[in-house]
Coordinates of C-alpha atoms and ligand atoms in Angstrom, one line a residue:
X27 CA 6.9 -4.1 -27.2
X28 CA 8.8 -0.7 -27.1
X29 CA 5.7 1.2 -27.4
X30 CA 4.0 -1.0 -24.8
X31 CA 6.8 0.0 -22.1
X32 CA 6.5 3.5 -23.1
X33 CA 2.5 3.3 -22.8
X34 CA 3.1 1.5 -19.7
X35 CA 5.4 4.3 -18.0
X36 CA 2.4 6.7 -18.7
X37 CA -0.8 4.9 -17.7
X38 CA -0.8 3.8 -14.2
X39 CA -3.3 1.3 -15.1
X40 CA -1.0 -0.7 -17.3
X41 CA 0.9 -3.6 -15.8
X42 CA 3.2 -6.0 -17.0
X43 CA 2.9 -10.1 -18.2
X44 CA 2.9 -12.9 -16.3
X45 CA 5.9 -14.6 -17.8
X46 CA 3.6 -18.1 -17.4
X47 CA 0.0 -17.6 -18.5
X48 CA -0.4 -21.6 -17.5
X49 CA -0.2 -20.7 -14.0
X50 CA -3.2 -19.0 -13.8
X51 CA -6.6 -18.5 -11.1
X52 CA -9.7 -19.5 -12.5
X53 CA -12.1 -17.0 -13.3
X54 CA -14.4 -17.6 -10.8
X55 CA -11.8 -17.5 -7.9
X56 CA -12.5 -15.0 -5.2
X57 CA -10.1 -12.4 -4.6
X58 CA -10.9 -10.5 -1.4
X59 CA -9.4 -9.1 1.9
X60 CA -10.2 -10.3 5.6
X61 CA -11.5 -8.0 8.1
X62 CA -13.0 -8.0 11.7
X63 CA -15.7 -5.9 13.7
X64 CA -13.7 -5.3 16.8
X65 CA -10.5 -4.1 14.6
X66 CA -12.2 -2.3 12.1
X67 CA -15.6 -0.7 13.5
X68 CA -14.9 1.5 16.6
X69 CA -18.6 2.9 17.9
X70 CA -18.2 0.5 20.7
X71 CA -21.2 2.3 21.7
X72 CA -22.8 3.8 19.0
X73 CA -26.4 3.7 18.8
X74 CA -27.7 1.0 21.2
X75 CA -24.3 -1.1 20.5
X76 CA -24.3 -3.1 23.6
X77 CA -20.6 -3.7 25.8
X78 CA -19.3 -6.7 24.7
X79 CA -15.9 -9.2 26.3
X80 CA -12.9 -6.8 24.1
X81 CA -14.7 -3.5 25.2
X82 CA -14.7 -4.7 29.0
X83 CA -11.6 -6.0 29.1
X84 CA -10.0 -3.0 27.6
X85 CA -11.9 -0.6 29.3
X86 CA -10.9 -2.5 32.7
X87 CA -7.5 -3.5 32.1
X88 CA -5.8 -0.9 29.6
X89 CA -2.1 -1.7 30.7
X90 CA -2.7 -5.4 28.8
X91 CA -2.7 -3.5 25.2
X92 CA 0.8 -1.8 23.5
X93 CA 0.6 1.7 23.1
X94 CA -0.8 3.9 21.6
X95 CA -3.7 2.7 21.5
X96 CA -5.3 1.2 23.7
X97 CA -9.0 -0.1 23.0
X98 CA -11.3 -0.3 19.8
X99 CA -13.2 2.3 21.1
X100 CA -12.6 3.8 17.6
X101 CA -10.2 1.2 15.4
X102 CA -10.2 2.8 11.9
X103 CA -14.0 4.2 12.4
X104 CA -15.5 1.6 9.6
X105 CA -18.9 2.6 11.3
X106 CA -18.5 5.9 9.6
X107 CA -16.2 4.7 7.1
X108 CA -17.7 1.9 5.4
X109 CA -18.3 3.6 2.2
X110 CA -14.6 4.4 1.8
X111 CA -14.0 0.5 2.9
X112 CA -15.8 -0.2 -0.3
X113 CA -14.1 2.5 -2.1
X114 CA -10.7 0.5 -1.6
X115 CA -12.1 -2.6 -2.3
X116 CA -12.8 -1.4 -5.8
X117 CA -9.9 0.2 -6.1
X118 CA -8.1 -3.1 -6.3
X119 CA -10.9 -4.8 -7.7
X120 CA -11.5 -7.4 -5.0
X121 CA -14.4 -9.7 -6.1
X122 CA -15.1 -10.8 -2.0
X123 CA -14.5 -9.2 1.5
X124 CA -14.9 -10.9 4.7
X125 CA -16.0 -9.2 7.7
X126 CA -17.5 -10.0 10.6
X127 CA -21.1 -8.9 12.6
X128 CA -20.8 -7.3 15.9
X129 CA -22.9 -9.2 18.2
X130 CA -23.4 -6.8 20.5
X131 CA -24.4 -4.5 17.8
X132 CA -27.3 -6.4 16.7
X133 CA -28.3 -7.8 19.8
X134 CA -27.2 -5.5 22.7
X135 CA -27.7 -7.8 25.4
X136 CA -26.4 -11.0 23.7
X137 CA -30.4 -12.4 23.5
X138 CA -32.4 -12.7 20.1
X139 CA -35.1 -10.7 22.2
X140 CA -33.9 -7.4 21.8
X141 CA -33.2 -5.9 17.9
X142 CA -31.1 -3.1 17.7
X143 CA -32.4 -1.5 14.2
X144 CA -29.3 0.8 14.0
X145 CA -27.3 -2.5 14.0
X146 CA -28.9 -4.1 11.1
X147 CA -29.1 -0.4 9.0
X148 CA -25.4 -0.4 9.5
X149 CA -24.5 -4.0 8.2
X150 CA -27.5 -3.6 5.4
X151 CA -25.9 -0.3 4.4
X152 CA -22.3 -2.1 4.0
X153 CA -24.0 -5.3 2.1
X154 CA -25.6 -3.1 -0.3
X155 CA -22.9 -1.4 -1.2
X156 CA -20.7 -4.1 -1.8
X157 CA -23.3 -5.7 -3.7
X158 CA -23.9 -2.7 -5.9
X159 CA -20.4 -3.6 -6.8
X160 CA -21.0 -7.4 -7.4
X161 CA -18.6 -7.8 -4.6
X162 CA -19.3 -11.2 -2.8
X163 CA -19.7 -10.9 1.3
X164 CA -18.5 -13.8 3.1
X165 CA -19.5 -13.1 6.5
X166 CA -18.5 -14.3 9.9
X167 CA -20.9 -14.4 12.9
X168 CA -18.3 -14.6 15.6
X169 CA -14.9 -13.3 15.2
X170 CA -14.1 -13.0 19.5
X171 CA -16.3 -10.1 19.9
X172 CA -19.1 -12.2 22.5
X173 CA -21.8 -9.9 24.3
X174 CA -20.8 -9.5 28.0
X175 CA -23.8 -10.3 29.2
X176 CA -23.4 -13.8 27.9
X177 CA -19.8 -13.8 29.4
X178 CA -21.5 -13.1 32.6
X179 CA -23.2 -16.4 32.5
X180 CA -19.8 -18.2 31.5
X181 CA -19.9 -17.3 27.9
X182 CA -18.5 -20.9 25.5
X183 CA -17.8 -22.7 29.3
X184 CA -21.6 -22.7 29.3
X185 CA -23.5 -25.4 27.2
X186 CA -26.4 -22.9 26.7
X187 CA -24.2 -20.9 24.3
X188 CA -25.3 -23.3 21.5
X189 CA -28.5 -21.9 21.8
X190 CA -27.8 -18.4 22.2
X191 CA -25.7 -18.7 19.1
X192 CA -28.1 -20.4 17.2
X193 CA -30.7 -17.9 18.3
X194 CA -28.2 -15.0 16.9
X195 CA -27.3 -17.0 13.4
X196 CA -31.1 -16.9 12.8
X197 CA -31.4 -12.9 13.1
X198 CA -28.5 -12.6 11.1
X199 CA -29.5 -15.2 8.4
X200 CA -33.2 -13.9 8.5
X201 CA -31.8 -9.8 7.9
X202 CA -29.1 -10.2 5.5
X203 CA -29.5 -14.0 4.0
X204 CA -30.7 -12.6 0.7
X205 CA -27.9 -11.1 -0.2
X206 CA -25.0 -13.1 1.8
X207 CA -24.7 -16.3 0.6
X208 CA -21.6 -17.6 2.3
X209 CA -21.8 -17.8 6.1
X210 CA -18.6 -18.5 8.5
X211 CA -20.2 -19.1 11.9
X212 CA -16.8 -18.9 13.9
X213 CA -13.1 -17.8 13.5
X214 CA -10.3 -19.7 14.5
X215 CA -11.7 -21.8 17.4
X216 CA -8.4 -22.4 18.5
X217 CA -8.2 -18.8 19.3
X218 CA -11.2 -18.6 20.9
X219 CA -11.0 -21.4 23.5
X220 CA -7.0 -21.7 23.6
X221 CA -6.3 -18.2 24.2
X222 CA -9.3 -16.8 25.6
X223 CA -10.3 -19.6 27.9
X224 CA -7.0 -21.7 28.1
X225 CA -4.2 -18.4 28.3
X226 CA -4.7 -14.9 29.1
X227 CA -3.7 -12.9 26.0
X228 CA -7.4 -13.1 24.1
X229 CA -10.5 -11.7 25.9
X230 CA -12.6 -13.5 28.5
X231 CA -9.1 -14.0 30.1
X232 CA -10.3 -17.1 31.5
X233 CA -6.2 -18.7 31.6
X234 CA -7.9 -22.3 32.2
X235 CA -5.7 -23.9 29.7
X236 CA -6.5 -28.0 31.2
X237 CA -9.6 -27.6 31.2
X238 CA -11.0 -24.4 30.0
X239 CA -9.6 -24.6 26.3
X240 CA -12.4 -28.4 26.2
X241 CA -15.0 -27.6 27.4
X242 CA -15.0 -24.2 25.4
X243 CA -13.8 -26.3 22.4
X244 CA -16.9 -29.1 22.3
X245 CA -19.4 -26.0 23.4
X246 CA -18.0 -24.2 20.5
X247 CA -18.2 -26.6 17.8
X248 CA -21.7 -27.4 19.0
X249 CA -22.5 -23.9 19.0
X250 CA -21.5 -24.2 15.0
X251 CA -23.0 -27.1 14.5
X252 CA -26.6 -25.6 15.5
X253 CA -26.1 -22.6 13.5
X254 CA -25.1 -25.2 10.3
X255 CA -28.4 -27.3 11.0
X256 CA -30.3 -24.5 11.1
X257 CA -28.9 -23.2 7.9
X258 CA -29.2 -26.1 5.9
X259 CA -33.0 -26.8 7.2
X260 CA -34.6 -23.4 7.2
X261 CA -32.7 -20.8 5.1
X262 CA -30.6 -22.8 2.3
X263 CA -33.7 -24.2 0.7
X264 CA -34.6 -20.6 0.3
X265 CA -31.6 -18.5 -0.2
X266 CA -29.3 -20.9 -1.7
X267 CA -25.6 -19.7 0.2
X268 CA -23.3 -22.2 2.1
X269 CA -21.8 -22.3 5.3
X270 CA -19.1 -23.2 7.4
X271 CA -16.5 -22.9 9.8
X272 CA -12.8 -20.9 9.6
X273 CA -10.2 -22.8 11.7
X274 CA -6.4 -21.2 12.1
X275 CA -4.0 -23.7 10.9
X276 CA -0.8 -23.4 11.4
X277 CA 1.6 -25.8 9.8
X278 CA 3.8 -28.3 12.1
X279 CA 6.4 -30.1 10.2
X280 CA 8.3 -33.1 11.8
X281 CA 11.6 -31.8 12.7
X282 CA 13.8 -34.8 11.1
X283 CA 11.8 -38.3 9.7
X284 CA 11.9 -40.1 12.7
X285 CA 8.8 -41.9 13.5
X286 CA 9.1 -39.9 17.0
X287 CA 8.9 -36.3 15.4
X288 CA 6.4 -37.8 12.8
X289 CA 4.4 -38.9 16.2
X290 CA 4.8 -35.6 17.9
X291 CA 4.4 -33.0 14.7
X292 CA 1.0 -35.3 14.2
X293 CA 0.0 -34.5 18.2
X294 CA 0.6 -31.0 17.8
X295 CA -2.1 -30.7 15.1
X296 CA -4.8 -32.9 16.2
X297 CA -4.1 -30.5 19.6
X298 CA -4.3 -26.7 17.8
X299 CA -6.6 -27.8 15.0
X300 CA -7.4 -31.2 15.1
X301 CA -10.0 -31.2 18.3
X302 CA -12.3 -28.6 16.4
X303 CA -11.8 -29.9 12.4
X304 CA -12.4 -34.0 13.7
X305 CA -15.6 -33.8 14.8
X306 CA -16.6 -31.9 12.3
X307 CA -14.8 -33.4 8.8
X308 CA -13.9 -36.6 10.0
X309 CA -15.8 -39.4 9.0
X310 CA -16.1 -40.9 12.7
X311 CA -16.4 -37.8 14.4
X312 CA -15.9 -36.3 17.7
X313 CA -12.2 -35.6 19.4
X314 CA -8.6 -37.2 17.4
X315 CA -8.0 -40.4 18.6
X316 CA -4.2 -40.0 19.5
X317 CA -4.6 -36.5 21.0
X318 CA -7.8 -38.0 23.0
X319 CA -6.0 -41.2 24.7
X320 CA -3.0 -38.9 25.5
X321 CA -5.4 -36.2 27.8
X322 CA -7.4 -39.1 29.3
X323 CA -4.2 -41.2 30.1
X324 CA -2.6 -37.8 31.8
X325 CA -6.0 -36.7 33.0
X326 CA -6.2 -40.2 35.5
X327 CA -2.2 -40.0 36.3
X328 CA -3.1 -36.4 37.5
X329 CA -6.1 -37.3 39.7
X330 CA -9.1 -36.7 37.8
X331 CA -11.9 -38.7 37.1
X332 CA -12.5 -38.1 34.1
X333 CA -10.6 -37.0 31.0
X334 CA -10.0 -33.1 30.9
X335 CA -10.7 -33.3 27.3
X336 CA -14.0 -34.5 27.8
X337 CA -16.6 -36.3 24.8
X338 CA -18.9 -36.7 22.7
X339 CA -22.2 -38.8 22.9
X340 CA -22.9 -40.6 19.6
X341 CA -26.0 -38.5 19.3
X342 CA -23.4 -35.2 19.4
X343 CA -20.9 -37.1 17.5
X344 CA -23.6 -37.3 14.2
X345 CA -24.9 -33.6 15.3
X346 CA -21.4 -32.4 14.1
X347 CA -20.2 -34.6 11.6
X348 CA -20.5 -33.0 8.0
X349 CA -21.8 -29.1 9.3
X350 CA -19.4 -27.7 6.5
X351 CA -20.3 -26.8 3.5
X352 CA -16.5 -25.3 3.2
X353 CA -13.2 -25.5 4.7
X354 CA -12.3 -21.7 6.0
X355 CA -8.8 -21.8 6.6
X356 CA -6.9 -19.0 8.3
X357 CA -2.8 -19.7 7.4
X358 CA -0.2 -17.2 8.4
X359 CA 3.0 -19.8 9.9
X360 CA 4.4 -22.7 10.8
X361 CA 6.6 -24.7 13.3
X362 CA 9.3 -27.6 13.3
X363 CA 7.8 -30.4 15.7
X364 CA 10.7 -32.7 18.2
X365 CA 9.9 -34.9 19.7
X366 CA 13.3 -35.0 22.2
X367 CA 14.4 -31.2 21.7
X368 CA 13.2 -27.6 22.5
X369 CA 11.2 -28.9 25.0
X370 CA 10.1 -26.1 27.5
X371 CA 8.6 -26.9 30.9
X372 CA 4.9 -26.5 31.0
X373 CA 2.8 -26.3 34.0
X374 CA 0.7 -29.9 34.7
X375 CA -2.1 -29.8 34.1
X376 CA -1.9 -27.7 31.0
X377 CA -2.8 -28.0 27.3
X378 CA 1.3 -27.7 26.3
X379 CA 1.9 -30.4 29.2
X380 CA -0.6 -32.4 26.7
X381 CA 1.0 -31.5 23.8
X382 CA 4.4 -32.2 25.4
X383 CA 6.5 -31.5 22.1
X384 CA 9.0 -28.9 21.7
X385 CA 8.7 -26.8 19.1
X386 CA 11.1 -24.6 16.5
X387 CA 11.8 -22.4 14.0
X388 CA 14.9 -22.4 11.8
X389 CA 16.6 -18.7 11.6
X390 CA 16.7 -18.6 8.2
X391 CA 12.8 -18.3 8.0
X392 CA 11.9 -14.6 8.2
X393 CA 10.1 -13.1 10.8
X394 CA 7.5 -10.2 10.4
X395 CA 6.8 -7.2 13.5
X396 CA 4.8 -9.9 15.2
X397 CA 7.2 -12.0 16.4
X398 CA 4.5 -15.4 15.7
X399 CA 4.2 -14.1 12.5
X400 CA 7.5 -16.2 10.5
X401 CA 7.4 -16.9 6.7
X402 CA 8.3 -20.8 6.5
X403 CA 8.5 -22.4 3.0
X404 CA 5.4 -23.6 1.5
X405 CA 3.8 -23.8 4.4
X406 CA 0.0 -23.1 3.2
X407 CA 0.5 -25.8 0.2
X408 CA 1.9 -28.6 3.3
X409 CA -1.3 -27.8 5.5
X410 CA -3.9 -27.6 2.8
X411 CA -2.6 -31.0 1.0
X412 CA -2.5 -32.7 4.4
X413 CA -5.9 -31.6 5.2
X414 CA -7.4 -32.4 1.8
X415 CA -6.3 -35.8 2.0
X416 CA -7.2 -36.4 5.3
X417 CA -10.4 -35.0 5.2
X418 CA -11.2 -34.0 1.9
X419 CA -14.1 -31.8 2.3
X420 CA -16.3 -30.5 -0.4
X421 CA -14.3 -27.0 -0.9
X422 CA -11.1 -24.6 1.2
X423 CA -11.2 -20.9 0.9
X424 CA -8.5 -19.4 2.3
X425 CA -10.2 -16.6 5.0
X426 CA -6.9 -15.2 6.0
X427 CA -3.0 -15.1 5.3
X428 CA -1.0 -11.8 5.8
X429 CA 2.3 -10.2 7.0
X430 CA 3.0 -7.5 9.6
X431 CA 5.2 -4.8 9.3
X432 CA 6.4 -2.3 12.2
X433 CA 4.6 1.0 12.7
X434 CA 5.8 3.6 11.6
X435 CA 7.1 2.4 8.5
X436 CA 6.1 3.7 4.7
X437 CA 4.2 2.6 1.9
X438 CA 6.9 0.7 0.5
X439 CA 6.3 -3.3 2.1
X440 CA 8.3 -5.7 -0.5
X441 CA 8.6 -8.2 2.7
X442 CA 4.6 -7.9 2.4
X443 CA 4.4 -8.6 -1.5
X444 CA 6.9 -11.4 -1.5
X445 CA 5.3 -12.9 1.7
X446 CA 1.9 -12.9 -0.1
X447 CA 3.4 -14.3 -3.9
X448 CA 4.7 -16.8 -2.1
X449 CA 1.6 -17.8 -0.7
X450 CA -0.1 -17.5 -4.4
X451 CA 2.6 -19.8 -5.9
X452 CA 0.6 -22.1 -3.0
X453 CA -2.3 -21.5 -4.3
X454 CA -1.8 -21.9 -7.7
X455 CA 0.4 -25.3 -7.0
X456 CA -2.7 -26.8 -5.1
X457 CA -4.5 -25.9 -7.9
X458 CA -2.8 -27.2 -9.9
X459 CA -2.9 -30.9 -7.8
X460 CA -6.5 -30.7 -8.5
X461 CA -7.3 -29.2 -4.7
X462 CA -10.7 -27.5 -4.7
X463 CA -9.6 -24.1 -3.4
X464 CA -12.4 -21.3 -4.4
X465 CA -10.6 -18.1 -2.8
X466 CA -8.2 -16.3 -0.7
X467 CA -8.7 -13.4 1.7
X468 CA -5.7 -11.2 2.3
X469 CA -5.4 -10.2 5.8
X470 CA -6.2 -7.4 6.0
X471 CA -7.8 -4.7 4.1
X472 CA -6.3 -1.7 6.0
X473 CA -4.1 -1.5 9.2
X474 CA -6.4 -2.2 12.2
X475 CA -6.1 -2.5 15.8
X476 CA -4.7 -6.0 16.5
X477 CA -6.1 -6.9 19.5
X478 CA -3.8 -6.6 22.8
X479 CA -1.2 -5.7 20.1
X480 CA -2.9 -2.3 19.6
X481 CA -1.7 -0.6 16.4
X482 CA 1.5 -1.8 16.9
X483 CA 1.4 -4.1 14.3
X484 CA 0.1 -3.3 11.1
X485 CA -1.0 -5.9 8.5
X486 CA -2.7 -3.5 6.1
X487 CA -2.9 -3.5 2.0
X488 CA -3.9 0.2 3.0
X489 CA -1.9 2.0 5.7
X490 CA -4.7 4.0 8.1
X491 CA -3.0 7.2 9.8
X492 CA -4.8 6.9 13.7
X493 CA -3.4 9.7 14.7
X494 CA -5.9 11.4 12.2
X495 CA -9.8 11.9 13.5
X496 CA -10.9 10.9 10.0
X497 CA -8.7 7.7 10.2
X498 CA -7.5 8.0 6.3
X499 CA -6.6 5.1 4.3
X500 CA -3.8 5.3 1.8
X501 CA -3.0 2.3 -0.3
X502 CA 0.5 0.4 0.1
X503 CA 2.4 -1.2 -2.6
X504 CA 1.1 -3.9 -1.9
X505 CA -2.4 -3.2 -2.5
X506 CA -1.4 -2.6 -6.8
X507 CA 0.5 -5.8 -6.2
X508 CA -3.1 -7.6 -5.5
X509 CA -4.8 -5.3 -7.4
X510 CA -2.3 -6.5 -10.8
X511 CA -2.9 -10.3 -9.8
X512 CA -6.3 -10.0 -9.7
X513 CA -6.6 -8.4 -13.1
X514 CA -4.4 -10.7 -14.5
X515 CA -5.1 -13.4 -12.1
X516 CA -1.3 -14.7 -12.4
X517 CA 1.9 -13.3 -10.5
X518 CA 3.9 -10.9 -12.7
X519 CA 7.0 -10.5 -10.6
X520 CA 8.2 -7.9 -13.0
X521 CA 5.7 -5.6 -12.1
X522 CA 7.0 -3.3 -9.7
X523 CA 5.1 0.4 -9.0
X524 CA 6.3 3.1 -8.0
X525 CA 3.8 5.4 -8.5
X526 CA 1.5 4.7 -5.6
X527 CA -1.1 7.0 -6.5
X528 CA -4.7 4.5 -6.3
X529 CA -7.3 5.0 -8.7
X530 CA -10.9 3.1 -9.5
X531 CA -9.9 1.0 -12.8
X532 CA -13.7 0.8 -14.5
Ligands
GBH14 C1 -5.7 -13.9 13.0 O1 -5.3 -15.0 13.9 C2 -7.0 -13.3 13.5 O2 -8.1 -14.0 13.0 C3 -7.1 -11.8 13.2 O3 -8.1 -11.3 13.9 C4 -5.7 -11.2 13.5 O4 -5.8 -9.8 13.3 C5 -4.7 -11.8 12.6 O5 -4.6 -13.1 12.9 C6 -3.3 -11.2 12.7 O6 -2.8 -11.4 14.0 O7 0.8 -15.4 21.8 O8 1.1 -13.1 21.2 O9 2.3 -14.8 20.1 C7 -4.1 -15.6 13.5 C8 -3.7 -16.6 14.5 C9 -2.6 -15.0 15.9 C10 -2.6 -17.3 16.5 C11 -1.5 -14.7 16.9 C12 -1.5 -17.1 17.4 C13 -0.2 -15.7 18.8 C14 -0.2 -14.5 19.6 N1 -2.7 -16.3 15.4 N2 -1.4 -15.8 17.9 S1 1.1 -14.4 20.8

């Protein structure tokens, strides 16, 4: 054992034991970190890119973004990069990375009629390196980055989107299908329609939160739903992969165990998650039932003549139903839920004068440099056991979870490691229920720029220097903390480095 400690001391490779080998990930788990093409790429308009909704909006309204920077004109440069991106993904040994396609890379203008080659060379060149590496791709076709041309004609507020979409999933499944076999046609809807159609902090801008946030929602999950059916009919056969959707689910606990709270923490999800995973994992389909009687029963007080939420035919309802071959599931926080307190006004009509609830966190739970961003207890284990039995779809993998830290601050993120063992004890607890969970993606590979939050807040394994034209990635504790689990594939909490100098373990 002596001898062991002293070998250890010397050979940066070595790393301690996990003090319970029970609690273990299976060996086929995937082990990978989350990234995006907006945050990572930069080459907004690199060889035929074309301008798509996060380059106009930053180009036209730079005062909406912290300093210093203020558009992904450049992010960390992956476009140049991507080889070093691979580089650190070996360095930790990550069996999977998930990134997402530019649209407007591949198709300029937004329309399957117009290839841009140097679009597909780039994503080929990535794939095949990763694959050279037997590193999985999980790829994402839309993570907020739509083509402005297609915002132009309404973007998700316009039906037609589920065929541009679809159009798009086949170039993408047609080009790199051989060699990516698990597809994630949108992340976090909720994002998408909430806060870029119903708010004003995620590009469109639209801030039509009544009405904007449903009819983006049911275009979006139709939208997925023809990329799925496409899948399954015309490329699965052939290439064998999976696909399915990433949602971002927060957790909402009931404040005390009054039926009230119960009631209300049970509105809030079928609100933020609940209208996009129903009609797609529930076995009736379309909208929740509870959240759905509430908007229709406002909608008519209010005037209208017709509920705000909208809803599906039958024909859309079995369209939808069952277009998952996974459940993606982005988890970084969670909420208490009341029913009577923390109620704050709301304008009518709005999507938080539907949800009506107030909502909470205790001070005890800590809070990272995004101030959404707060640690609550077991939250990813309460969210995925609640979905499994509600739904209990075939498989989760776990797309996202992360931690921010402040810039400016060193190498050194023990808030980030002890955010992201807790979320492992999750993991290995659901696991240990008998949940089918296949993998989890740290977000995020490297700092990046975090939409209107700039670089302001950094959620990187590796820290990327942006003041530096090369945009140089050095690897955080953090990064050998996920870099000993996945070698042993249990948490050793007695491994602690302190020599952070990152090498290629072969
Ligand atoms: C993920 O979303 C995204 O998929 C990813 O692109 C992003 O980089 C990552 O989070 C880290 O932020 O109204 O200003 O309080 C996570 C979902 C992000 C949803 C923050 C709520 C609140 C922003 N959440 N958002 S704010």
């Amino acid at each position: 054992m002596k001898i062991l400690m002293v070998l250890c001391a010397v050979v940066a490779a070595c790393y301690g034991e996990c003090e319970n080998k029970d609690r273990s990930f299976p060996s086929d788990f995937l082990f990978g970190c989350a990234t995006a093409a907006v945050q990572i790429e930069g080459g907004w308009n690199a060889d035929g890119k074309g301008e798509s909704i996060w380059d106009r909006i930053t180009h036209r309204y730079p005062e909406l973004v912290s300093g210093p920077v203020l558009n992904p004109d450049v992010s960390c440069d992956s476009y140049n990069n991507w080889k070093r991106d691979v580089e650190m993904m070996r360095e930790m040994g990550l069996t999977a990375y998930r990134f997402s396609l530019s649209w407007s890379r591949i198709l300029p203008k937004g329309f399957a009629n117009e290839v841009n080659p140097k679009g597909i060379e780039y994503y080929n060149n990535l794939i095949n390196e990763m694959v050279k590496y037997n590193i999985t791709p999980l790829v994402t076709l839309y993570h907020w980055d739509l083509p402005q041309p297609l915002q132009d004609l309404g973007g998700l507020a316009n039906p037609l989107i589920t065929k541009w979409f679809e159009d798009y999933a086949r170039v993408a499944f047609t080009n790199f299908g051989d060699r990516v076999k698990h597809w994630i046609t949108f992340n976090e809807p909720r994002e998408v329609c909430y806060e870029g159609y119903g708010f004003n902090n995620k590009a469109p801008l639209v801030n039509s939160s009544a009405i904007g946030t449903y009819v983006c929602a049911k275009n979006l999950v139709l939208s997925h739903a023809n990329a799925y059916h496409l899948y399954d009919k015309e490329f699965k056969p052939i290439q064998g992969g999976e696909c399915g959707i990433t949602l971002s689910v927060q957790w909402f606990y009931p404040m005390t165990d009054s039926a009230e709270d119960a009631y209300a923490a049970e509105i809030m999800r079928q609100a933020e998650w609940g209208i996009y995973a129903h009609p797609i994992y529930s076995k009736e389909g379309g909208f929740p039932k509870e959240f759905a009687e509430r908007v229709a029963a406002k909608s008519k007080e209010q005037g209208f003549g017709w509920s705000r939420l909208g809803e599906y035919t039958e024909e859309e309802k079995a369209w939808a139903r069952g277009t998952s071959d996974f459940f993606g599931i982005n988890h970084y926080t969670a909420f208490q839920i009341s029913a009577t307190k923390y109620i704050e006004a709301s304008p009518v009509p709005s999507l938080t004068d539907d949800e009506g609830f107030g909502h909470f966190r205790p001070a005890e739970w800590p809070v990272a440099a995004s101030a959404w961003c707060v640690m609550a207890p077991n939250s990813l284990y309460n969210a995925i056991t609640f979905l499994n039995n509600k739904y209990n779809p075939p498989k989760f993998i776990i797309t996202e979870n992360g931690w921010s830290i402040a810039i400016g601050r060193d190498l050194i993120d023990d808030d980030r490691i002890t955010y992201h063992r807790a979320a492992w004890e999750d993991v290995l607890d659901l696991l240990a229920a008998g949940v089918n969970v296949k993998g989890y993606m740290a977000w995020s590979l490297m700092d990046n720029w975090e939409w209107l939050g700039g670089v302001t807040e950094r959620f990187g394994l590796y820290a990327v220097d942006f003041e530096d034209p090369a945009r140089t990635r050095t690897a955080r504790k953090s990064a050998f903390v996920y870099k000993q689990l996945i070698k042993d594939r249990c948490i050793d909490y007695s491994y602690n480095p302190t020599n952070l100098t990152m090498t290629i373990d072969e």
